[in-house]
Coordinates of C-alpha atoms and ligand atoms in Angstrom, one line a residue:
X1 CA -32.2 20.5 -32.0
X2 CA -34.1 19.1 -29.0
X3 CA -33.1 15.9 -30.2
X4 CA -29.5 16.9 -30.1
X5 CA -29.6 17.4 -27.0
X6 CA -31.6 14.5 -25.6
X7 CA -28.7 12.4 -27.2
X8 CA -26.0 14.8 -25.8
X9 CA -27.8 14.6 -22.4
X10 CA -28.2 10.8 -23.0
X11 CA -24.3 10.6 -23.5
X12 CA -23.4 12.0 -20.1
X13 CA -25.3 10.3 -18.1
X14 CA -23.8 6.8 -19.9
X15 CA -20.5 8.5 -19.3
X16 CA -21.3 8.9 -15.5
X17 CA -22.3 5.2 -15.7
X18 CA -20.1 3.0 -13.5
X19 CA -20.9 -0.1 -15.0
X20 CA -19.6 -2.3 -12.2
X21 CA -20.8 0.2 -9.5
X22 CA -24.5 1.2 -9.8
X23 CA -26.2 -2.5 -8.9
X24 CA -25.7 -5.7 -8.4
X25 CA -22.9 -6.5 -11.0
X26 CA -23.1 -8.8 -13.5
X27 CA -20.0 -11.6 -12.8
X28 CA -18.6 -11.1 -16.6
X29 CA -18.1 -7.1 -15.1
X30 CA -15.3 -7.2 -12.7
X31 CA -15.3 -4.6 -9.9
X32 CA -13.2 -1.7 -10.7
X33 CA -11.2 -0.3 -7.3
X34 CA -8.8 2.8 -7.5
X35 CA -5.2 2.5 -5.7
X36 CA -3.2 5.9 -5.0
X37 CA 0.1 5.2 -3.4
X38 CA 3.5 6.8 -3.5
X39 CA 5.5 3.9 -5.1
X40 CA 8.4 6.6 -6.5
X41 CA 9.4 9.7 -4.4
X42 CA 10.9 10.5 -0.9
X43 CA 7.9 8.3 0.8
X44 CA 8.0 5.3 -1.5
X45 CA 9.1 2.5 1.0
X46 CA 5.7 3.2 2.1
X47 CA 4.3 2.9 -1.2
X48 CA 5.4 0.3 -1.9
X49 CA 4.9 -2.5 0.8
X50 CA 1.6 -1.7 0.8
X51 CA 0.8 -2.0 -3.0
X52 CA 2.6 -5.5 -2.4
X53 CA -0.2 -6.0 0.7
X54 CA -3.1 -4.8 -1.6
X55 CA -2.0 -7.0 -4.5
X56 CA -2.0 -9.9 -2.3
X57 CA -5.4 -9.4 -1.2
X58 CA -6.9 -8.8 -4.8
X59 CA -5.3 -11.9 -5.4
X60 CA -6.7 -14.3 -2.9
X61 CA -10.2 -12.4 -3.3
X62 CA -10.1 -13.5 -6.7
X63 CA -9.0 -17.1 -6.5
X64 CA -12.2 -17.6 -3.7
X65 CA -14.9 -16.5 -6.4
X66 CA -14.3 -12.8 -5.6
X67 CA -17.5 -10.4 -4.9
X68 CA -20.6 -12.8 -5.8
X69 CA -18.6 -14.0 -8.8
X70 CA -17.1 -10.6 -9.6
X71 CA -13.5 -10.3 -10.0
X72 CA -11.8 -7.4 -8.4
X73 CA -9.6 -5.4 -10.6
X74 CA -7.2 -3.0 -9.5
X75 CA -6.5 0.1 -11.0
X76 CA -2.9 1.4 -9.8
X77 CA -1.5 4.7 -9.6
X78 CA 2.2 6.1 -8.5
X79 CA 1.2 9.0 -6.5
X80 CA 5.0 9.6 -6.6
X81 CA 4.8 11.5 -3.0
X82 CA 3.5 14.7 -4.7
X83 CA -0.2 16.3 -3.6
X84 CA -0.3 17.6 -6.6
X85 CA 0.0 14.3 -8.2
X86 CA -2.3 12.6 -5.8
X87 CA -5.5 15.2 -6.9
X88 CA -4.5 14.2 -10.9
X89 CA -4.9 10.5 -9.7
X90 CA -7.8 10.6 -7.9
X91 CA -9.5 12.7 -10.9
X92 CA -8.1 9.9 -12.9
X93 CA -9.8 7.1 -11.1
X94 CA -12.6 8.9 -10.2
X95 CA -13.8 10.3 -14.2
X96 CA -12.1 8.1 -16.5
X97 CA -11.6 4.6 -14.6
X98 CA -14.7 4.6 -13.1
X99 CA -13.7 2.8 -10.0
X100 CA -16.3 1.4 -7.1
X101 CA -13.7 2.8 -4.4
X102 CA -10.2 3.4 -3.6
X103 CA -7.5 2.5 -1.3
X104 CA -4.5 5.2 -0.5
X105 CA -2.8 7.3 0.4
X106 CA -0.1 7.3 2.9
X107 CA 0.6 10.4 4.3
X108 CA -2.4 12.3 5.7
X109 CA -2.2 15.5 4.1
X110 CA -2.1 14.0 0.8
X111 CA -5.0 11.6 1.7
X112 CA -7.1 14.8 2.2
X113 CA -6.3 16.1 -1.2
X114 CA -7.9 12.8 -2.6
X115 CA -10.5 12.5 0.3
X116 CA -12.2 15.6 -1.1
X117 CA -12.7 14.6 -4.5
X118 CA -13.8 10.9 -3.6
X119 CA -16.3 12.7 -1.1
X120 CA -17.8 14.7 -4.7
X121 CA -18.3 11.8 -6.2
X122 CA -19.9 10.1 -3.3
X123 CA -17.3 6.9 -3.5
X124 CA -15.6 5.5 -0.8
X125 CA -12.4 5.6 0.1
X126 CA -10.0 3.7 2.3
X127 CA -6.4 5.2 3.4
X128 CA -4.3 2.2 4.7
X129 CA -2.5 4.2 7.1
X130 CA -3.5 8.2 7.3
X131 CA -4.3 8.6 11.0
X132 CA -4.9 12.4 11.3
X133 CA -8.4 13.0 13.0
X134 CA -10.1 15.7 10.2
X135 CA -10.1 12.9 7.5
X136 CA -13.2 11.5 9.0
X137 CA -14.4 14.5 10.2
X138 CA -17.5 15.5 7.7
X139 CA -16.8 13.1 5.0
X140 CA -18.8 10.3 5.3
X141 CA -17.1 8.6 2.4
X142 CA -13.7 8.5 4.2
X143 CA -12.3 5.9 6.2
X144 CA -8.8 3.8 7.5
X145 CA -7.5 0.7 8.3
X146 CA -5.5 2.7 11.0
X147 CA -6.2 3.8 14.4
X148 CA -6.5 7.8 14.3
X149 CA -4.3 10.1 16.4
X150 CA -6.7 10.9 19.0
X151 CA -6.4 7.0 19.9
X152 CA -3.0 7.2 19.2
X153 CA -1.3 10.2 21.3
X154 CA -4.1 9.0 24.1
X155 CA -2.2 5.6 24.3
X156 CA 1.2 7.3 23.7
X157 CA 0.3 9.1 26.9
X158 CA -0.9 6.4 28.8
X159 CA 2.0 4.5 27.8
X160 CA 4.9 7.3 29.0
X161 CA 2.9 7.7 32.3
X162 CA 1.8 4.4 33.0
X163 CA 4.2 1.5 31.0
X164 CA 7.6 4.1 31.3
X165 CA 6.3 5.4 34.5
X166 CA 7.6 8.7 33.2
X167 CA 6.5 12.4 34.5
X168 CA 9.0 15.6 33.4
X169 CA 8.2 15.3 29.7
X170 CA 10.0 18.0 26.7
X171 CA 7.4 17.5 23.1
X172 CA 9.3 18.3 19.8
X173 CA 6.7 18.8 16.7
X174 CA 7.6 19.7 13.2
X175 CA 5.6 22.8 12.8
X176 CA 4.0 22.4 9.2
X177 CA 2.8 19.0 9.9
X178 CA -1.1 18.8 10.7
X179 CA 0.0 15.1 11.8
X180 CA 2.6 16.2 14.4
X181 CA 0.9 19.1 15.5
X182 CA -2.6 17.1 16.2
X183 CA -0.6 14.2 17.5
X184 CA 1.3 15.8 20.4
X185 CA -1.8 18.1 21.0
X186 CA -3.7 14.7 21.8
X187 CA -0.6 13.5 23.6
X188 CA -0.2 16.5 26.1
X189 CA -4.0 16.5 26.8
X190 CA -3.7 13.1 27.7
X191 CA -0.5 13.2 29.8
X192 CA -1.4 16.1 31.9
X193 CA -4.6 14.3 33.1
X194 CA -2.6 11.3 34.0
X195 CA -0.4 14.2 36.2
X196 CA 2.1 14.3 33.4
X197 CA 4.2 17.8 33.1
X198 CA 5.2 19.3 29.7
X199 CA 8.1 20.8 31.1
X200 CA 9.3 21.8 27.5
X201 CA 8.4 22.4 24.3
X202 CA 9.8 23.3 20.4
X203 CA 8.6 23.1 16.8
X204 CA 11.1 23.2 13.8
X205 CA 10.3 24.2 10.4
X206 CA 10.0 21.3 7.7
X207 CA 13.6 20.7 5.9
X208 CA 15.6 21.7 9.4
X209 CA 18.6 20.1 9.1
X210 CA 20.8 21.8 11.5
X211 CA 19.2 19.8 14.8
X212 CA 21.7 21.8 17.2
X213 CA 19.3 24.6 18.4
X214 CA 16.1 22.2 17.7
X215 CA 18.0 20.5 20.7
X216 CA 18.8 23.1 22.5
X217 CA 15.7 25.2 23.1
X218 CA 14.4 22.5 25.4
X219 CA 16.2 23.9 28.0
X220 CA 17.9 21.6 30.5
X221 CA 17.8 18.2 29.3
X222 CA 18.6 16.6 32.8
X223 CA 15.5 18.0 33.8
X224 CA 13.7 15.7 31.3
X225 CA 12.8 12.1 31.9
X226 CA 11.0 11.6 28.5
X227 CA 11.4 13.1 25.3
X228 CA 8.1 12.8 22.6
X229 CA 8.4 13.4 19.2
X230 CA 5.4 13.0 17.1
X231 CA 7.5 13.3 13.8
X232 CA 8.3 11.2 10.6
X233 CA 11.3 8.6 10.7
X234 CA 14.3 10.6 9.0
X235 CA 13.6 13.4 11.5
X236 CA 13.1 11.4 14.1
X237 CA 16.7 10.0 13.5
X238 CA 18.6 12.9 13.6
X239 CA 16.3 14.1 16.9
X240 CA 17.8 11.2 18.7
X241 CA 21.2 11.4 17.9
X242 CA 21.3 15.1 18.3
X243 CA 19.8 14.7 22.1
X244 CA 21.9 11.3 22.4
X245 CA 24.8 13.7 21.5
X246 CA 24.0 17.0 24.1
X247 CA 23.9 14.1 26.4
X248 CA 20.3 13.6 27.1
X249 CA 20.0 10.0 29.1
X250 CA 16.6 9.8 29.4
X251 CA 13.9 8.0 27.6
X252 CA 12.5 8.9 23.8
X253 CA 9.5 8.4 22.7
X254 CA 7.9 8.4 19.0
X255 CA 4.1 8.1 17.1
X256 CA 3.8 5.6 14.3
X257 CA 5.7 7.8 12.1
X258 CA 8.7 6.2 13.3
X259 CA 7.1 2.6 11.8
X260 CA 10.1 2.2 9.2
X261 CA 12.5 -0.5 9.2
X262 CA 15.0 2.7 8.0
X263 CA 14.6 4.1 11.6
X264 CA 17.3 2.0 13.0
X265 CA 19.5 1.9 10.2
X266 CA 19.2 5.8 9.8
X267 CA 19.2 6.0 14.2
X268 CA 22.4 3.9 14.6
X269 CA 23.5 3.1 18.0
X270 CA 21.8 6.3 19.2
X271 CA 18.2 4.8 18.6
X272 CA 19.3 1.9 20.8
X273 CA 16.2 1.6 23.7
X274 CA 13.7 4.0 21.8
X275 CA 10.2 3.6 22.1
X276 CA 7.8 4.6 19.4
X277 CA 4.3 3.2 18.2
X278 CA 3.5 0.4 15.6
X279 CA 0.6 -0.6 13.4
X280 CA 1.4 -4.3 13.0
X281 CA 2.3 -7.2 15.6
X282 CA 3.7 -9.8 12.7
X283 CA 4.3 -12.2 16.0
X284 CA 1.0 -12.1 17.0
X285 CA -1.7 -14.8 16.4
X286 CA -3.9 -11.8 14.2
X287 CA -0.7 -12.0 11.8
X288 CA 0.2 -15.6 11.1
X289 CA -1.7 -16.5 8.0
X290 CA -1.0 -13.1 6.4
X291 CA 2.9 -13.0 7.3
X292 CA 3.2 -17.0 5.9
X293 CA 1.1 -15.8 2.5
X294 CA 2.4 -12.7 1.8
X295 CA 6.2 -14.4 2.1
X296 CA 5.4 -17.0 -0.3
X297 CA 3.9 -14.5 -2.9
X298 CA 6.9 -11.4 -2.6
X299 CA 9.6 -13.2 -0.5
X300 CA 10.2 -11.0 1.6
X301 CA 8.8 -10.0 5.7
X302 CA 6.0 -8.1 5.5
X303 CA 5.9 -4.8 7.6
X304 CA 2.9 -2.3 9.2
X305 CA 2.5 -0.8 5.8
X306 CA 1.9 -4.1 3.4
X307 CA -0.6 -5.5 6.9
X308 CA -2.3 -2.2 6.5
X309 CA -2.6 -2.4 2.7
X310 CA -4.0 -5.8 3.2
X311 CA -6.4 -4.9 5.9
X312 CA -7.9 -1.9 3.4
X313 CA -9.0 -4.1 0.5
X314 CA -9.9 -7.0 3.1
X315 CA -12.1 -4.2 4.6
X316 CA -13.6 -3.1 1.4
X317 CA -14.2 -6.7 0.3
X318 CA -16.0 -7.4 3.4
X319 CA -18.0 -4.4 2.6
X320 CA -19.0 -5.6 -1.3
X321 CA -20.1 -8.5 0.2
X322 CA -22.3 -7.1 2.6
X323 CA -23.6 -4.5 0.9
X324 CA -26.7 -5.3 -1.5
X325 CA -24.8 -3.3 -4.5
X326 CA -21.8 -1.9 -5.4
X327 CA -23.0 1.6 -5.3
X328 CA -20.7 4.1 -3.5
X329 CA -23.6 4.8 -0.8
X330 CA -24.0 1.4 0.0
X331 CA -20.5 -0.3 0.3
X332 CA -19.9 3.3 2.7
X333 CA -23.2 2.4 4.6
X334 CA -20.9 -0.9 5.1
X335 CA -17.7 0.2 5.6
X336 CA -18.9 2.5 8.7
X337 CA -20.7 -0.4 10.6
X338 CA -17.5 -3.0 10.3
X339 CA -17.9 -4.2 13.9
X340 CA -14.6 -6.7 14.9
X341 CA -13.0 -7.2 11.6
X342 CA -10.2 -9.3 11.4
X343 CA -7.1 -8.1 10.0
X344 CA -3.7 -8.8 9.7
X345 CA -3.2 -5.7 12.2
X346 CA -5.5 -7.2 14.6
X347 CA -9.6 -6.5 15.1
X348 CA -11.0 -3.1 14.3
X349 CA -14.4 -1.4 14.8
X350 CA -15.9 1.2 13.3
X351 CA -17.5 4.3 16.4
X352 CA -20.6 5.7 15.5
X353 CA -17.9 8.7 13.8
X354 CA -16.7 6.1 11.2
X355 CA -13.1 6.1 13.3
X356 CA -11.4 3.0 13.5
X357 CA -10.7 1.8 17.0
X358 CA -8.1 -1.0 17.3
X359 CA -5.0 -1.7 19.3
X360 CA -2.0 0.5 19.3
X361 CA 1.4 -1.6 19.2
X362 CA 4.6 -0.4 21.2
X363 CA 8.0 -1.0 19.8
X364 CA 11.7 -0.9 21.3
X365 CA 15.4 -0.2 19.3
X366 CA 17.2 -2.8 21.2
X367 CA 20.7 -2.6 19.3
X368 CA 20.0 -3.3 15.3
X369 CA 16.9 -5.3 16.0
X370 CA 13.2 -3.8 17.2
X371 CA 11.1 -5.9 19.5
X372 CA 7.4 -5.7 20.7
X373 CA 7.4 -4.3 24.0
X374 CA 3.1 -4.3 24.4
X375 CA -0.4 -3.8 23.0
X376 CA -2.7 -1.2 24.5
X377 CA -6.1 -1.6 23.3
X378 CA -8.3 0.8 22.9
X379 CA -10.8 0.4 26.1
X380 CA -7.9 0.7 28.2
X381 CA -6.3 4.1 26.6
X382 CA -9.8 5.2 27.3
X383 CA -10.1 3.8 30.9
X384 CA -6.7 4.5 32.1
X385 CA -6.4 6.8 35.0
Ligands
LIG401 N1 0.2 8.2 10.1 C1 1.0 8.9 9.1 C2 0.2 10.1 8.6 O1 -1.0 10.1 8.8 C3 1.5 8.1 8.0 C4 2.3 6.9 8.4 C5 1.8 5.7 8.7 C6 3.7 7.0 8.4 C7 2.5 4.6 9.1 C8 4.4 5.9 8.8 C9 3.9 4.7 9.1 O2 0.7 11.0 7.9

């Protein structure tokens, strides 16, 4: 009987084995890393540009030796947009693939669905783009290739006070969102110490699609000289063509939800000198070699979503390599002291939270076409007065 057992006990803990994971791997093992991302579903543009960013970074980590020898091998999942299907994936990769580590997801309250369960099993995880603050907050295993939205609605507000010189500002959230809600919360905090005035505000409900009385409870819209909107892209649309529309001439503002190619094909004419925020510069000199390689591998531009993909398994490569093993602890202990990492979206540090601090980009609708309008970095969100 005790026998039995000492074999049954012996079983589980070879089953908990991670073969590639627990030391120094052996270079015939390659290096098992999870990805979760929507690639089907009502978010997959997102998806998918970034599985296209992570694929080309497994590939050229691979054909330069990979980790110490290893190969990296990805393990992919469709998270098809769906919580629900991002916990079954992150069981997935976590119990039966037995990754290292993982890189996804894309929208924030799905990444802390998977953030949980990779913070169990003490293995890291990377979202490419999920900027809400609690992610981070008490989960040591957590981290992004993103700025977070404290950063972010601090250098929204220091770019409508101090880059649009605007002061009588309406903020329109979607009320279900914990990434528009914190978002314009960081915004208005921001904006009224820089003598900004929040002369109005609304929420809608997720699904709205009559945008009339959204609109319309703002009040007076000649009143306004900026309107924010913290929202995703399809909403974000049919905001600014419904205040285009009540004739509302003053400026509009957006967070990086708005960082779709869609949003000016959805916006039309009406989007036409918008402002909203950016992860990704592909002009810039951060950019170059990533934009050149990741055209001759998929044809196609790359935007903020395939640089950010990039940036997550550069990150995590960076951290295999520093680390002594590929045990979860230790490729985390690396992770959270990346100081000036290189990425395609420019240099990022980890603060002593494990928060990513890098640049924030600005964009402008200028007919069909968006340009760069500026780069505020992160020492001068914080210094601004
Ligand atoms: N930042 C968004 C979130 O946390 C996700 C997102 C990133 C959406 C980039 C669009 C572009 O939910």
């Amino acid at each position: 009987m005790r026998q039995v057992a000492i074999l049954a006990g012996l079983c589980v803990a070879l089953l908990a084995l991670r073969p590639s994971c627990e030391a120094q791997p052996a270079a015939k093992d390659p290096i098992l890393v999870g990805v979760m991302l929507p690639l089907s579903g009502s978010i997959a543009d997102f998806g998918k540009s970034a599985h296209q960013g992570v694929l080309l970074a497994a590939e050229q980590i691979n054909a330069a030796g990979g980790i110490k020898g290893a190969q990296i091998k990805l393990k992919v999942i469709d998270t098809r947009s769906d919580p629900a299907k991002v916990e079954a994936a992150a069981k997935k990769l976590i119990n039966e693939d037995k990754v290292c580590a993982a890189i996804g997801d894309v929208a924030s309250g799905h990444t802390l669905v998977a953030a949980r369960l990779f913070k169990d099993a003490k293995l890291p995880l990377i979202t490419p783009c999920s900027t809400n603050d609690t992610l981070t907050e008490g989960n040591p295993w957590l981290f992004r290739a993103c700025f977070a939205d404290k950063q972010q609605g601090e250098a929204c507000a220091v770019f409508a006070r101090q880059r649009l010189q605007k002061s009588k500002i309406a903020v329109l959230t979607e009320r279900d969102s914990a990434y528009s809600k914190a978002l314009a919360e960081s915004f208005k905090k921001r904006a009224k110490e820089l003598s900004g005035e929040i002369v109005a505000e609304n929420n809608y409900g997720s699904g709205t699609n009559d945008w009339a009385p959204v609109v319309e409870a703002l009040g007076d819209l000649s009143k306004l000289d900026l309107v924010f909107a913290p929202v995703y892209y399809s909403d974000a649309a049919m905001i600014t063509q419904e205040l285009r529309q009540q004739g509302y001439t003053g400026t509009i503002l957006g967070g990086d939800g708005w960082d779709s190619d869609q949003i000016v094909k959805l916006g039309g004419k009406a989007l036409d000198g918008a402002y909203w925020v950016g992860h990704f510069n592909a002009a810039s000199d951060d950019a170059k070699e990533f934009v050149a390689a990741f055209r001759k591998k998929h044809d196609a531009q790359p935007d903020s979503l395939a640089a950010l993909g990039y940036d997550a398994l550069m990150m995590l490569k960076k951290a295999f390599m520093d680390a002594k093993t590929t045990t979860g602890k230790e490729v985390a202990d690396a992770l959270a002291s990346l100081k000036e990492f290189k990425g395609a979206t420019g240099l990022m540090s980890m603060d002593e939270k494990r928060v990513t601090k890098k640049s924030v980009f600005f964009f402008r609708a200028k007919g069909e076409a968006i340009t760069f309008d500026r780069e505020l970095k992160a020492e001068d969100v914080a210094k601004a007065k």
